[in-house]
Tab-separated table of C-alpha atoms in Angstrom:
chain	number	residue	atom	x	y	z
A	1	UNK	CA	9.197	-16.253	-18.474
A	2	UNK	CA	5.805	-13.987	-17.246
A	3	UNK	CA	3.188	-12.830	-20.026
A	4	UNK	CA	4.805	-9.585	-18.648
A	5	UNK	CA	7.917	-10.212	-20.274
A	6	UNK	CA	10.662	-10.905	-16.940
A	7	UNK	CA	12.541	-13.628	-16.375
A	8	UNK	CA	13.115	-15.928	-13.512
A	9	UNK	CA	16.244	-17.384	-12.971
A	10	UNK	CA	16.671	-20.468	-9.375
A	11	UNK	CA	20.016	-19.965	-8.003
A	12	UNK	CA	21.923	-22.672	-7.021
A	13	UNK	CA	20.581	-22.167	-3.137
A	14	UNK	CA	17.380	-22.163	-4.151
A	15	UNK	CA	16.020	-18.553	-4.595
A	16	UNK	CA	14.417	-17.316	-7.220
A	17	UNK	CA	14.853	-14.311	-8.909
A	18	UNK	CA	12.691	-12.369	-11.785
A	19	UNK	CA	14.660	-9.926	-14.184
A	20	UNK	CA	12.495	-7.818	-16.614
A	21	UNK	CA	14.175	-8.355	-20.397
A	22	UNK	CA	15.885	-5.181	-20.550
A	23	UNK	CA	17.884	-6.199	-18.331
A	24	UNK	CA	19.601	-8.660	-20.871
A	25	UNK	CA	22.073	-7.649	-23.549
A	26	UNK	CA	20.498	-7.572	-27.031
A	27	UNK	CA	21.662	-10.941	-28.304
A	28	UNK	CA	20.235	-12.574	-24.790
A	29	UNK	CA	17.204	-10.887	-25.657
A	30	UNK	CA	16.301	-12.226	-29.113
A	31	UNK	CA	17.155	-15.749	-27.539
A	32	UNK	CA	14.729	-15.581	-24.612
A	33	UNK	CA	12.086	-14.708	-27.157
A	34	UNK	CA	12.911	-17.294	-29.352
A	35	UNK	CA	13.039	-19.378	-26.398
A	36	UNK	CA	10.491	-19.781	-24.089
A	37	UNK	CA	7.832	-17.266	-27.007
A	38	UNK	CA	6.138	-14.343	-25.188
A	39	UNK	CA	2.469	-15.855	-23.728
A	40	UNK	CA	-0.264	-13.542	-25.298
A	41	UNK	CA	-1.625	-11.667	-22.320
A	42	UNK	CA	-4.478	-14.172	-21.249
A	43	UNK	CA	-7.722	-12.265	-20.468
A	44	UNK	CA	-9.002	-10.533	-18.135
A	45	UNK	CA	-11.090	-12.416	-15.632
A	46	UNK	CA	-14.446	-11.322	-14.639
A	47	UNK	CA	-15.667	-13.680	-12.037
A	48	UNK	CA	-13.893	-15.548	-9.611
A	49	UNK	CA	-12.151	-18.742	-11.336
A	50	UNK	CA	-11.935	-22.131	-9.568
A	51	UNK	CA	-9.480	-24.492	-11.415
A	52	UNK	CA	-7.647	-28.395	-9.702
A	53	UNK	CA	-6.049	-30.062	-9.425
A	54	UNK	CA	-3.652	-28.569	-12.489
A	55	UNK	CA	0.255	-29.298	-11.769
A	56	UNK	CA	3.156	-26.825	-10.586
A	57	UNK	CA	6.047	-29.812	-11.086
A	58	UNK	CA	5.837	-33.908	-11.607
A	59	UNK	CA	5.767	-33.062	-7.464
A	60	UNK	CA	3.618	-31.284	-6.479
A	61	UNK	CA	-0.233	-30.421	-7.996
A	62	UNK	CA	-2.603	-26.833	-6.589
A	63	UNK	CA	-5.477	-25.617	-6.251
A	64	UNK	CA	-6.274	-22.328	-7.969
A	65	UNK	CA	-8.688	-19.175	-6.804
A	66	UNK	CA	-8.487	-16.512	-9.656
A	67	UNK	CA	-10.384	-13.534	-8.162
A	68	UNK	CA	-13.384	-11.804	-11.050
A	69	UNK	CA	-11.938	-8.498	-12.321
A	70	UNK	CA	-8.145	-9.512	-12.164
A	71	UNK	CA	-6.027	-7.473	-14.278
A	72	UNK	CA	-3.314	-9.049	-16.230
A	73	UNK	CA	-1.852	-6.239	-17.124
A	74	UNK	CA	-1.502	-5.601	-13.055
A	75	UNK	CA	1.111	-7.299	-10.973
A	76	UNK	CA	-1.101	-8.900	-8.631
A	77	UNK	CA	-0.583	-9.906	-4.883
A	78	UNK	CA	-0.920	-13.918	-4.036
A	79	UNK	CA	-0.901	-15.737	-0.813
A	80	UNK	CA	-0.039	-19.763	-0.738
A	81	UNK	CA	-2.338	-21.551	1.526
A	82	UNK	CA	-1.058	-24.664	3.514
A	83	UNK	CA	-3.567	-26.803	4.450
A	84	UNK	CA	-2.727	-28.673	6.853
A	85	UNK	CA	-4.160	-32.389	5.650
A	86	UNK	CA	-3.897	-31.153	1.544
A	87	UNK	CA	-5.550	-29.318	-0.570
A	88	UNK	CA	-9.228	-29.907	-0.754
A	89	UNK	CA	-11.846	-28.923	-4.311
A	90	UNK	CA	-13.385	-26.575	-1.563
A	91	UNK	CA	-10.305	-25.434	0.270
A	92	UNK	CA	-10.193	-22.156	-1.166
A	93	UNK	CA	-14.030	-21.026	-1.226
A	94	UNK	CA	-13.828	-19.487	1.989
A	95	UNK	CA	-11.131	-17.445	0.214
A	96	UNK	CA	-13.030	-16.062	-2.395
A	97	UNK	CA	-14.445	-12.945	-0.298
A	98	UNK	CA	-11.416	-11.667	0.654
A	99	UNK	CA	-9.710	-12.541	-2.686
A	100	UNK	CA	-12.101	-10.573	-4.714
A	101	UNK	CA	-11.691	-7.606	-2.199
A	102	UNK	CA	-7.965	-7.223	-2.692
A	103	UNK	CA	-7.572	-8.904	-5.772
A	104	UNK	CA	-5.513	-11.564	-5.087
A	105	UNK	CA	-4.929	-14.874	-6.775
A	106	UNK	CA	-4.958	-18.022	-3.995
A	107	UNK	CA	-2.862	-21.329	-4.424
A	108	UNK	CA	-3.243	-24.574	-2.120
A	109	UNK	CA	-0.763	-27.255	-2.780
A	110	UNK	CA	-2.316	-30.954	-2.655
A	111	UNK	CA	0.463	-32.537	-0.914
A	112	UNK	CA	1.344	-30.248	1.235
A	113	UNK	CA	-0.252	-31.513	4.645
A	114	UNK	CA	1.111	-33.048	8.008
A	115	UNK	CA	4.300	-35.729	7.102
A	116	UNK	CA	5.243	-35.523	10.673
A	117	UNK	CA	8.662	-34.664	11.702
A	118	UNK	CA	9.124	-34.148	7.661
A	119	UNK	CA	6.114	-31.475	7.611
A	120	UNK	CA	8.076	-27.506	7.397
A	121	UNK	CA	10.748	-28.993	4.812
A	122	UNK	CA	7.853	-31.324	2.371
A	123	UNK	CA	5.631	-28.130	2.466
A	124	UNK	CA	8.650	-25.703	1.880
A	125	UNK	CA	8.881	-27.276	-1.489
A	126	UNK	CA	4.991	-28.187	-2.536
A	127	UNK	CA	4.720	-24.215	-2.139
A	128	UNK	CA	8.041	-22.473	-3.778
A	129	UNK	CA	7.027	-25.394	-6.417
A	130	UNK	CA	3.118	-23.251	-6.923
A	131	UNK	CA	5.121	-20.073	-6.165
A	132	UNK	CA	7.386	-20.203	-8.930
A	133	UNK	CA	4.267	-21.542	-11.699
A	134	UNK	CA	2.275	-18.770	-10.483
A	135	UNK	CA	5.217	-16.877	-11.565
A	136	UNK	CA	5.207	-18.411	-15.516
A	137	UNK	CA	1.686	-18.128	-15.018
A	138	UNK	CA	0.366	-15.133	-14.081
A	139	UNK	CA	1.470	-11.638	-13.694
A	140	UNK	CA	2.330	-11.669	-9.435
A	141	UNK	CA	4.051	-9.234	-7.281
A	142	UNK	CA	7.495	-10.704	-5.618
A	143	UNK	CA	6.861	-8.295	-2.998
A	144	UNK	CA	3.412	-9.295	-2.205
A	145	UNK	CA	3.411	-13.023	-1.720
A	146	UNK	CA	1.987	-14.258	1.811
A	147	UNK	CA	1.800	-17.603	3.108
A	148	UNK	CA	-0.775	-19.080	5.371
A	149	UNK	CA	-1.757	-22.168	6.727
A	150	UNK	CA	-4.168	-23.715	9.798
A	151	UNK	CA	-2.628	-25.996	12.650
A	152	UNK	CA	0.599	-27.626	10.850
A	153	UNK	CA	0.233	-26.049	7.642
A	154	UNK	CA	0.072	-22.610	9.620
A	155	UNK	CA	3.456	-23.454	11.060
A	156	UNK	CA	4.784	-24.255	7.526
A	157	UNK	CA	3.674	-20.629	6.457
A	158	UNK	CA	5.429	-19.038	9.454
A	159	UNK	CA	8.519	-21.322	8.340
A	160	UNK	CA	7.722	-20.226	4.444
A	161	UNK	CA	7.380	-16.599	5.669
A	162	UNK	CA	10.928	-16.531	6.572
A	163	UNK	CA	12.706	-18.608	4.422
A	164	UNK	CA	11.207	-17.321	1.126
A	165	UNK	CA	10.959	-13.464	2.324
A	166	UNK	CA	6.806	-13.195	2.009
A	167	UNK	CA	4.883	-9.612	3.069
A	168	UNK	CA	2.530	-11.453	5.810
A	169	UNK	CA	0.755	-14.117	6.887
A	170	UNK	CA	-2.529	-15.588	7.459
A	171	UNK	CA	-2.789	-18.523	9.890
A	172	UNK	CA	-5.797	-20.024	12.029
A	173	UNK	CA	-5.128	-21.821	14.847
A	174	UNK	CA	-1.499	-21.354	13.671
A	175	UNK	CA	1.450	-21.992	16.176
A	176	UNK	CA	5.975	-21.811	16.515
A	177	UNK	CA	7.901	-24.675	16.270
A	178	UNK	CA	10.184	-24.578	18.891
A	179	UNK	CA	13.140	-22.471	16.492
A	180	UNK	CA	11.123	-19.992	15.414
A	181	UNK	CA	11.897	-16.126	16.111
A	182	UNK	CA	9.615	-14.224	14.412
A	183	UNK	CA	11.629	-12.655	12.453
A	184	UNK	CA	9.655	-13.021	9.786
A	185	UNK	CA	8.962	-9.577	7.873
A	186	UNK	CA	5.931	-8.213	7.113
A	187	UNK	CA	2.463	-8.455	9.600
A	188	UNK	CA	0.673	-11.633	11.221
A	189	UNK	CA	-2.994	-11.951	11.079
A	190	UNK	CA	-3.372	-15.009	13.845
A	191	UNK	CA	-7.166	-16.539	13.623
A	192	UNK	CA	-8.588	-19.187	16.044
A	193	UNK	CA	-10.841	-20.308	17.709
A	194	UNK	CA	-12.795	-19.429	21.802
A	195	UNK	CA	-11.576	-23.220	22.933
A	196	UNK	CA	-8.869	-24.484	20.066
A	197	UNK	CA	-6.654	-27.094	22.293
A	198	UNK	CA	-4.254	-24.077	20.552
A	199	UNK	CA	-5.526	-21.488	21.474
A	200	UNK	CA	-2.467	-20.965	23.750
A	201	UNK	CA	0.506	-21.797	20.764
A	202	UNK	CA	-1.800	-18.748	18.235
A	203	UNK	CA	-1.031	-16.202	21.915
A	204	UNK	CA	2.027	-16.667	22.369
A	205	UNK	CA	3.482	-16.945	18.854
A	206	UNK	CA	1.399	-13.437	18.492
A	207	UNK	CA	2.771	-12.115	21.221
A	208	UNK	CA	5.911	-12.778	19.540
A	209	UNK	CA	5.208	-10.590	16.478
A	210	UNK	CA	4.775	-7.671	18.813
A	211	UNK	CA	2.698	-4.375	16.583
A	212	UNK	CA	2.966	-6.850	13.668
A	213	UNK	CA	1.037	-9.700	14.553
A	214	UNK	CA	-2.715	-10.571	16.371
A	215	UNK	CA	-4.249	-12.831	17.565
A	216	UNK	CA	-8.269	-13.018	16.478
A	217	UNK	CA	-11.037	-15.040	17.675
A	218	UNK	CA	-13.882	-16.317	16.994
A	219	UNK	CA	-17.003	-17.740	18.792
A	220	UNK	CA	-16.938	-21.830	18.986
A	221	UNK	CA	-15.116	-24.675	18.072
A	222	UNK	CA	-15.116	-24.661	14.329
A	223	UNK	CA	-12.232	-25.981	12.695
A	224	UNK	CA	-12.014	-22.693	9.737
A	225	UNK	CA	-13.917	-18.654	10.357
A	226	UNK	CA	-16.109	-17.931	8.174
A	227	UNK	CA	-15.196	-16.524	5.240
A	228	UNK	CA	-16.064	-12.916	6.410
A	229	UNK	CA	-13.703	-13.268	9.347
A	230	UNK	CA	-11.349	-14.747	7.046
A	231	UNK	CA	-11.665	-11.220	4.490
A	232	UNK	CA	-11.662	-8.788	7.795
A	233	UNK	CA	-7.809	-10.484	8.194
A	234	UNK	CA	-6.161	-11.166	5.282
A	235	UNK	CA	-7.046	-7.018	4.702
A	236	UNK	CA	-5.895	-6.641	8.119
A	237	UNK	CA	-2.427	-8.508	7.073
A	238	UNK	CA	-1.881	-7.019	3.019
A	239	UNK	CA	-3.271	-3.815	4.031
A	240	UNK	CA	-0.964	-2.643	6.290
A	241	UNK	CA	2.403	-4.065	3.963
A	242	UNK	CA	0.670	-2.436	1.246
A	243	UNK	CA	1.082	1.071	2.591
A	244	UNK	CA	4.111	0.329	3.572
A	245	UNK	CA	5.914	0.123	0.245
A	246	UNK	CA	3.704	2.406	-1.584
A	247	UNK	CA	6.238	3.863	-2.996
A	248	UNK	CA	6.508	0.654	-4.946
A	249	UNK	CA	3.334	-0.018	-5.227
A	250	UNK	CA	1.092	2.598	-6.417
A	251	UNK	CA	-0.562	0.811	-9.377
A	252	UNK	CA	-2.063	-2.272	-6.798
A	253	UNK	CA	-2.973	0.479	-4.327
A	254	UNK	CA	-4.753	1.958	-6.634
A	255	UNK	CA	-6.223	-1.983	-7.698
A	256	UNK	CA	-7.234	-1.916	-3.996
A	257	UNK	CA	-8.803	0.897	-3.395
A	258	UNK	CA	-11.303	0.376	-6.061
A	259	UNK	CA	-12.185	-2.778	-5.202
A	260	UNK	CA	-11.602	-2.404	-1.015
A	261	UNK	CA	-14.346	0.978	-1.010
A	262	UNK	CA	-17.114	-0.523	-1.830
A	263	UNK	CA	-16.996	-3.820	0.441
A	264	UNK	CA	-15.805	-1.932	3.139
A	265	UNK	CA	-19.405	0.586	3.040
A	266	UNK	CA	-21.508	-2.950	2.166
A	267	UNK	CA	-19.404	-4.279	4.934
A	268	UNK	CA	-20.491	-1.138	7.333
A	269	UNK	CA	-24.851	-2.199	6.054
A	270	UNK	CA	-24.441	-5.505	7.722
A	271	UNK	CA	-21.660	-5.119	10.128
A	272	UNK	CA	-20.370	-1.998	12.178
A	273	UNK	CA	-18.141	-3.367	14.760
A	274	UNK	CA	-15.897	-5.342	12.163
A	275	UNK	CA	-16.442	-1.965	9.737
A	276	UNK	CA	-14.854	0.156	12.101
A	277	UNK	CA	-12.536	-2.699	13.048
A	278	UNK	CA	-10.975	-2.532	9.743
A	279	UNK	CA	-11.525	1.571	9.124
A	280	UNK	CA	-9.937	2.561	12.074
A	281	UNK	CA	-6.240	0.264	11.754
A	282	UNK	CA	-6.457	1.563	7.258
A	283	UNK	CA	-6.584	5.270	9.126
A	284	UNK	CA	-4.440	3.979	11.944
A	285	UNK	CA	-0.760	1.817	10.267
A	286	UNK	CA	-1.310	3.055	6.446
A	287	UNK	CA	-0.853	5.837	4.229
A	288	UNK	CA	-3.710	6.344	2.717
A	289	UNK	CA	-3.975	8.976	0.091
A	290	UNK	CA	-6.543	11.510	-1.778
A	291	UNK	CA	-10.530	9.692	-2.627
A	292	UNK	CA	-10.107	6.879	-0.634
A	293	UNK	CA	-8.568	7.964	2.595
A	294	UNK	CA	-10.851	10.872	2.540
A	295	UNK	CA	-13.885	8.295	2.025
A	296	UNK	CA	-11.861	5.751	4.600
A	297	UNK	CA	-11.790	8.916	7.235
A	298	UNK	CA	-15.686	9.661	6.385
A	299	UNK	CA	-17.108	5.847	6.900
A	300	UNK	CA	-14.866	6.058	10.525
A	301	UNK	CA	-16.172	8.615	11.870
A	302	UNK	CA	-19.950	8.041	10.804
A	303	UNK	CA	-19.373	4.789	12.538
A	304	UNK	CA	-17.292	5.495	15.548
A	305	UNK	CA	-20.801	7.880	15.765
A	306	UNK	CA	-22.506	4.721	17.131
A	307	UNK	CA	-21.263	4.005	20.961
A	308	UNK	CA	-21.719	-0.119	20.037
A	309	UNK	CA	-19.348	0.329	17.864
A	310	UNK	CA	-16.710	2.484	19.642
A	311	UNK	CA	-16.968	-0.849	22.263
A	312	UNK	CA	-17.356	-2.873	20.162
A	313	UNK	CA	-14.087	-2.609	18.531
A	314	UNK	CA	-12.474	-2.229	22.438
A	315	UNK	CA	-13.293	-5.250	22.973
A	316	UNK	CA	-11.859	-6.288	20.253
A	317	UNK	CA	-8.484	-4.936	21.069
A	318	UNK	CA	-9.290	-6.219	24.576
A	319	UNK	CA	-9.698	-9.994	23.790
A	320	UNK	CA	-5.699	-9.300	21.811
A	321	UNK	CA	-4.448	-7.663	25.506
A	322	UNK	CA	-6.049	-10.632	27.460
A	323	UNK	CA	-4.281	-13.366	24.415
A	324	UNK	CA	-1.125	-11.239	25.372
A	325	UNK	CA	-1.079	-11.427	28.975
A	326	UNK	CA	-2.924	-14.378	29.688
A	327	UNK	CA	-3.327	-16.621	26.822
A	328	UNK	CA	0.681	-16.418	25.799
A	329	UNK	CA	1.453	-17.315	29.437
A	330	UNK	CA	0.788	-21.087	28.380
A	331	UNK	CA	1.781	-21.773	24.974
A	332	UNK	CA	5.149	-21.956	25.479
A	333	UNK	CA	5.599	-25.623	26.203
A	334	UNK	CA	4.790	-26.022	22.078
A	335	UNK	CA	2.066	-28.762	22.418
A	336	UNK	CA	-1.562	-28.522	22.583
A	337	UNK	CA	-3.491	-27.728	26.077
A	338	UNK	CA	-6.855	-29.816	25.586
A	339	UNK	CA	-8.977	-29.636	28.463
A	340	UNK	CA	-7.563	-26.930	30.403
A	341	UNK	CA	-8.951	-23.989	31.260
A	342	UNK	CA	-7.552	-22.248	34.306
A	343	UNK	CA	-9.886	-21.267	37.478
A	344	UNK	CA	-8.815	-17.589	37.006
A	345	UNK	CA	-10.534	-17.223	33.799
A	346	UNK	CA	-13.879	-17.385	34.870
A	347	UNK	CA	-13.592	-14.238	36.222
A	348	UNK	CA	-11.286	-12.197	34.079
A	349	UNK	CA	-13.986	-13.158	30.903
A	350	UNK	CA	-16.967	-12.293	33.335
A	351	UNK	CA	-15.086	-8.872	33.355
A	352	UNK	CA	-14.390	-8.738	30.337
A	353	UNK	CA	-18.236	-9.449	28.992
A	354	UNK	CA	-19.617	-7.153	31.867
A	355	UNK	CA	-17.100	-4.437	30.513
A	356	UNK	CA	-17.749	-4.349	26.874
A	357	UNK	CA	-21.373	-5.519	27.262
A	358	UNK	CA	-23.012	-3.215	25.205
A	359	UNK	CA	-20.705	-5.234	22.519
A	360	UNK	CA	-23.782	-8.506	21.873
A	361	UNK	CA	-21.136	-9.811	19.290
A	362	UNK	CA	-18.273	-10.352	21.497
A	363	UNK	CA	-20.549	-11.828	24.490
A	364	UNK	CA	-20.399	-15.531	23.081
A	365	UNK	CA	-16.087	-15.229	23.050
A	366	UNK	CA	-16.091	-13.317	26.598
A	367	UNK	CA	-17.803	-16.502	28.223
A	368	UNK	CA	-16.449	-19.317	25.933
A	369	UNK	CA	-12.479	-17.996	27.569
A	370	UNK	CA	-13.723	-19.432	30.713
A	371	UNK	CA	-14.697	-23.022	29.488
A	372	UNK	CA	-12.455	-25.783	28.373
A	373	UNK	CA	-10.094	-26.439	25.281
A	374	UNK	CA	-11.931	-28.855	23.640
A	375	UNK	CA	-9.981	-31.796	22.345
């Protein structure tokens, strides 16, 4: 039984169902209350909290991040992150900014790691166990379950998303296995470094998602993007699904709007281009409402008065287009391509750099596209 009085049932085929206790007969309600007992509602979390490793069951442990100002009465969104080498104490540090902005609970299984041919099967079992434990411990929204991971963990996230009906994915250097078909519901933000040997695989998978996916290239050979980029990507993933299902997620949207608006305004002070990228997405793709709609539209209008900011957003869109039309051509072999850079990329990246020369932050990305991928 969850803290808000819902009952979780597991079917013979492994599916989990959450049913309000009021749906049961009076006799069954009395039995459930006596057998499980209602847990005392947890206290609100005022500062972000890292915990772990915690036990989900006999075979699965996990690390957990609870966002600041977590409302125990609100059904919260969730992300299960499958790290390619298994969760470590510092794995979720980079996710705290995103979690605090979105009010999202994030958990990462320790045992979900790259194990060759059994990676996807094992990762799904561990992810399911962690998700089930979160459902017992917290009030979570089953319509707002997301998956994420890096490299092989990203492939596991796509598998989890397809099999467990998620609201979207946030992945880094992700790729499909040959039997994946992009039937996943939700929206899919696929980050990757400019020189990753997985960049073609990521581009190919993002192209398969069509309008529901995007390939976001970040500078250099870093394994993971910075926390700010993660927050941008997870907001892109989360907000679109949230507003598509506003009728059933109104309270969740109100909580998001309260968190997101101050963050967007702060982002506009430090990175006008990134703020404009998000406000454009919110105003174009999301059915915003009320004061939040007015504030986001006003902020976007203010940001786009700066021609350099407009160029930055257009440059990001050009990179996504380059990924779909050029990088994706080399991604259907289901294998990384180290030390690879087609000769034509020198000309193409130079053209991008010239066309969007006012986008200073994007210049290193344009230039690095012409360099060979790393091992």
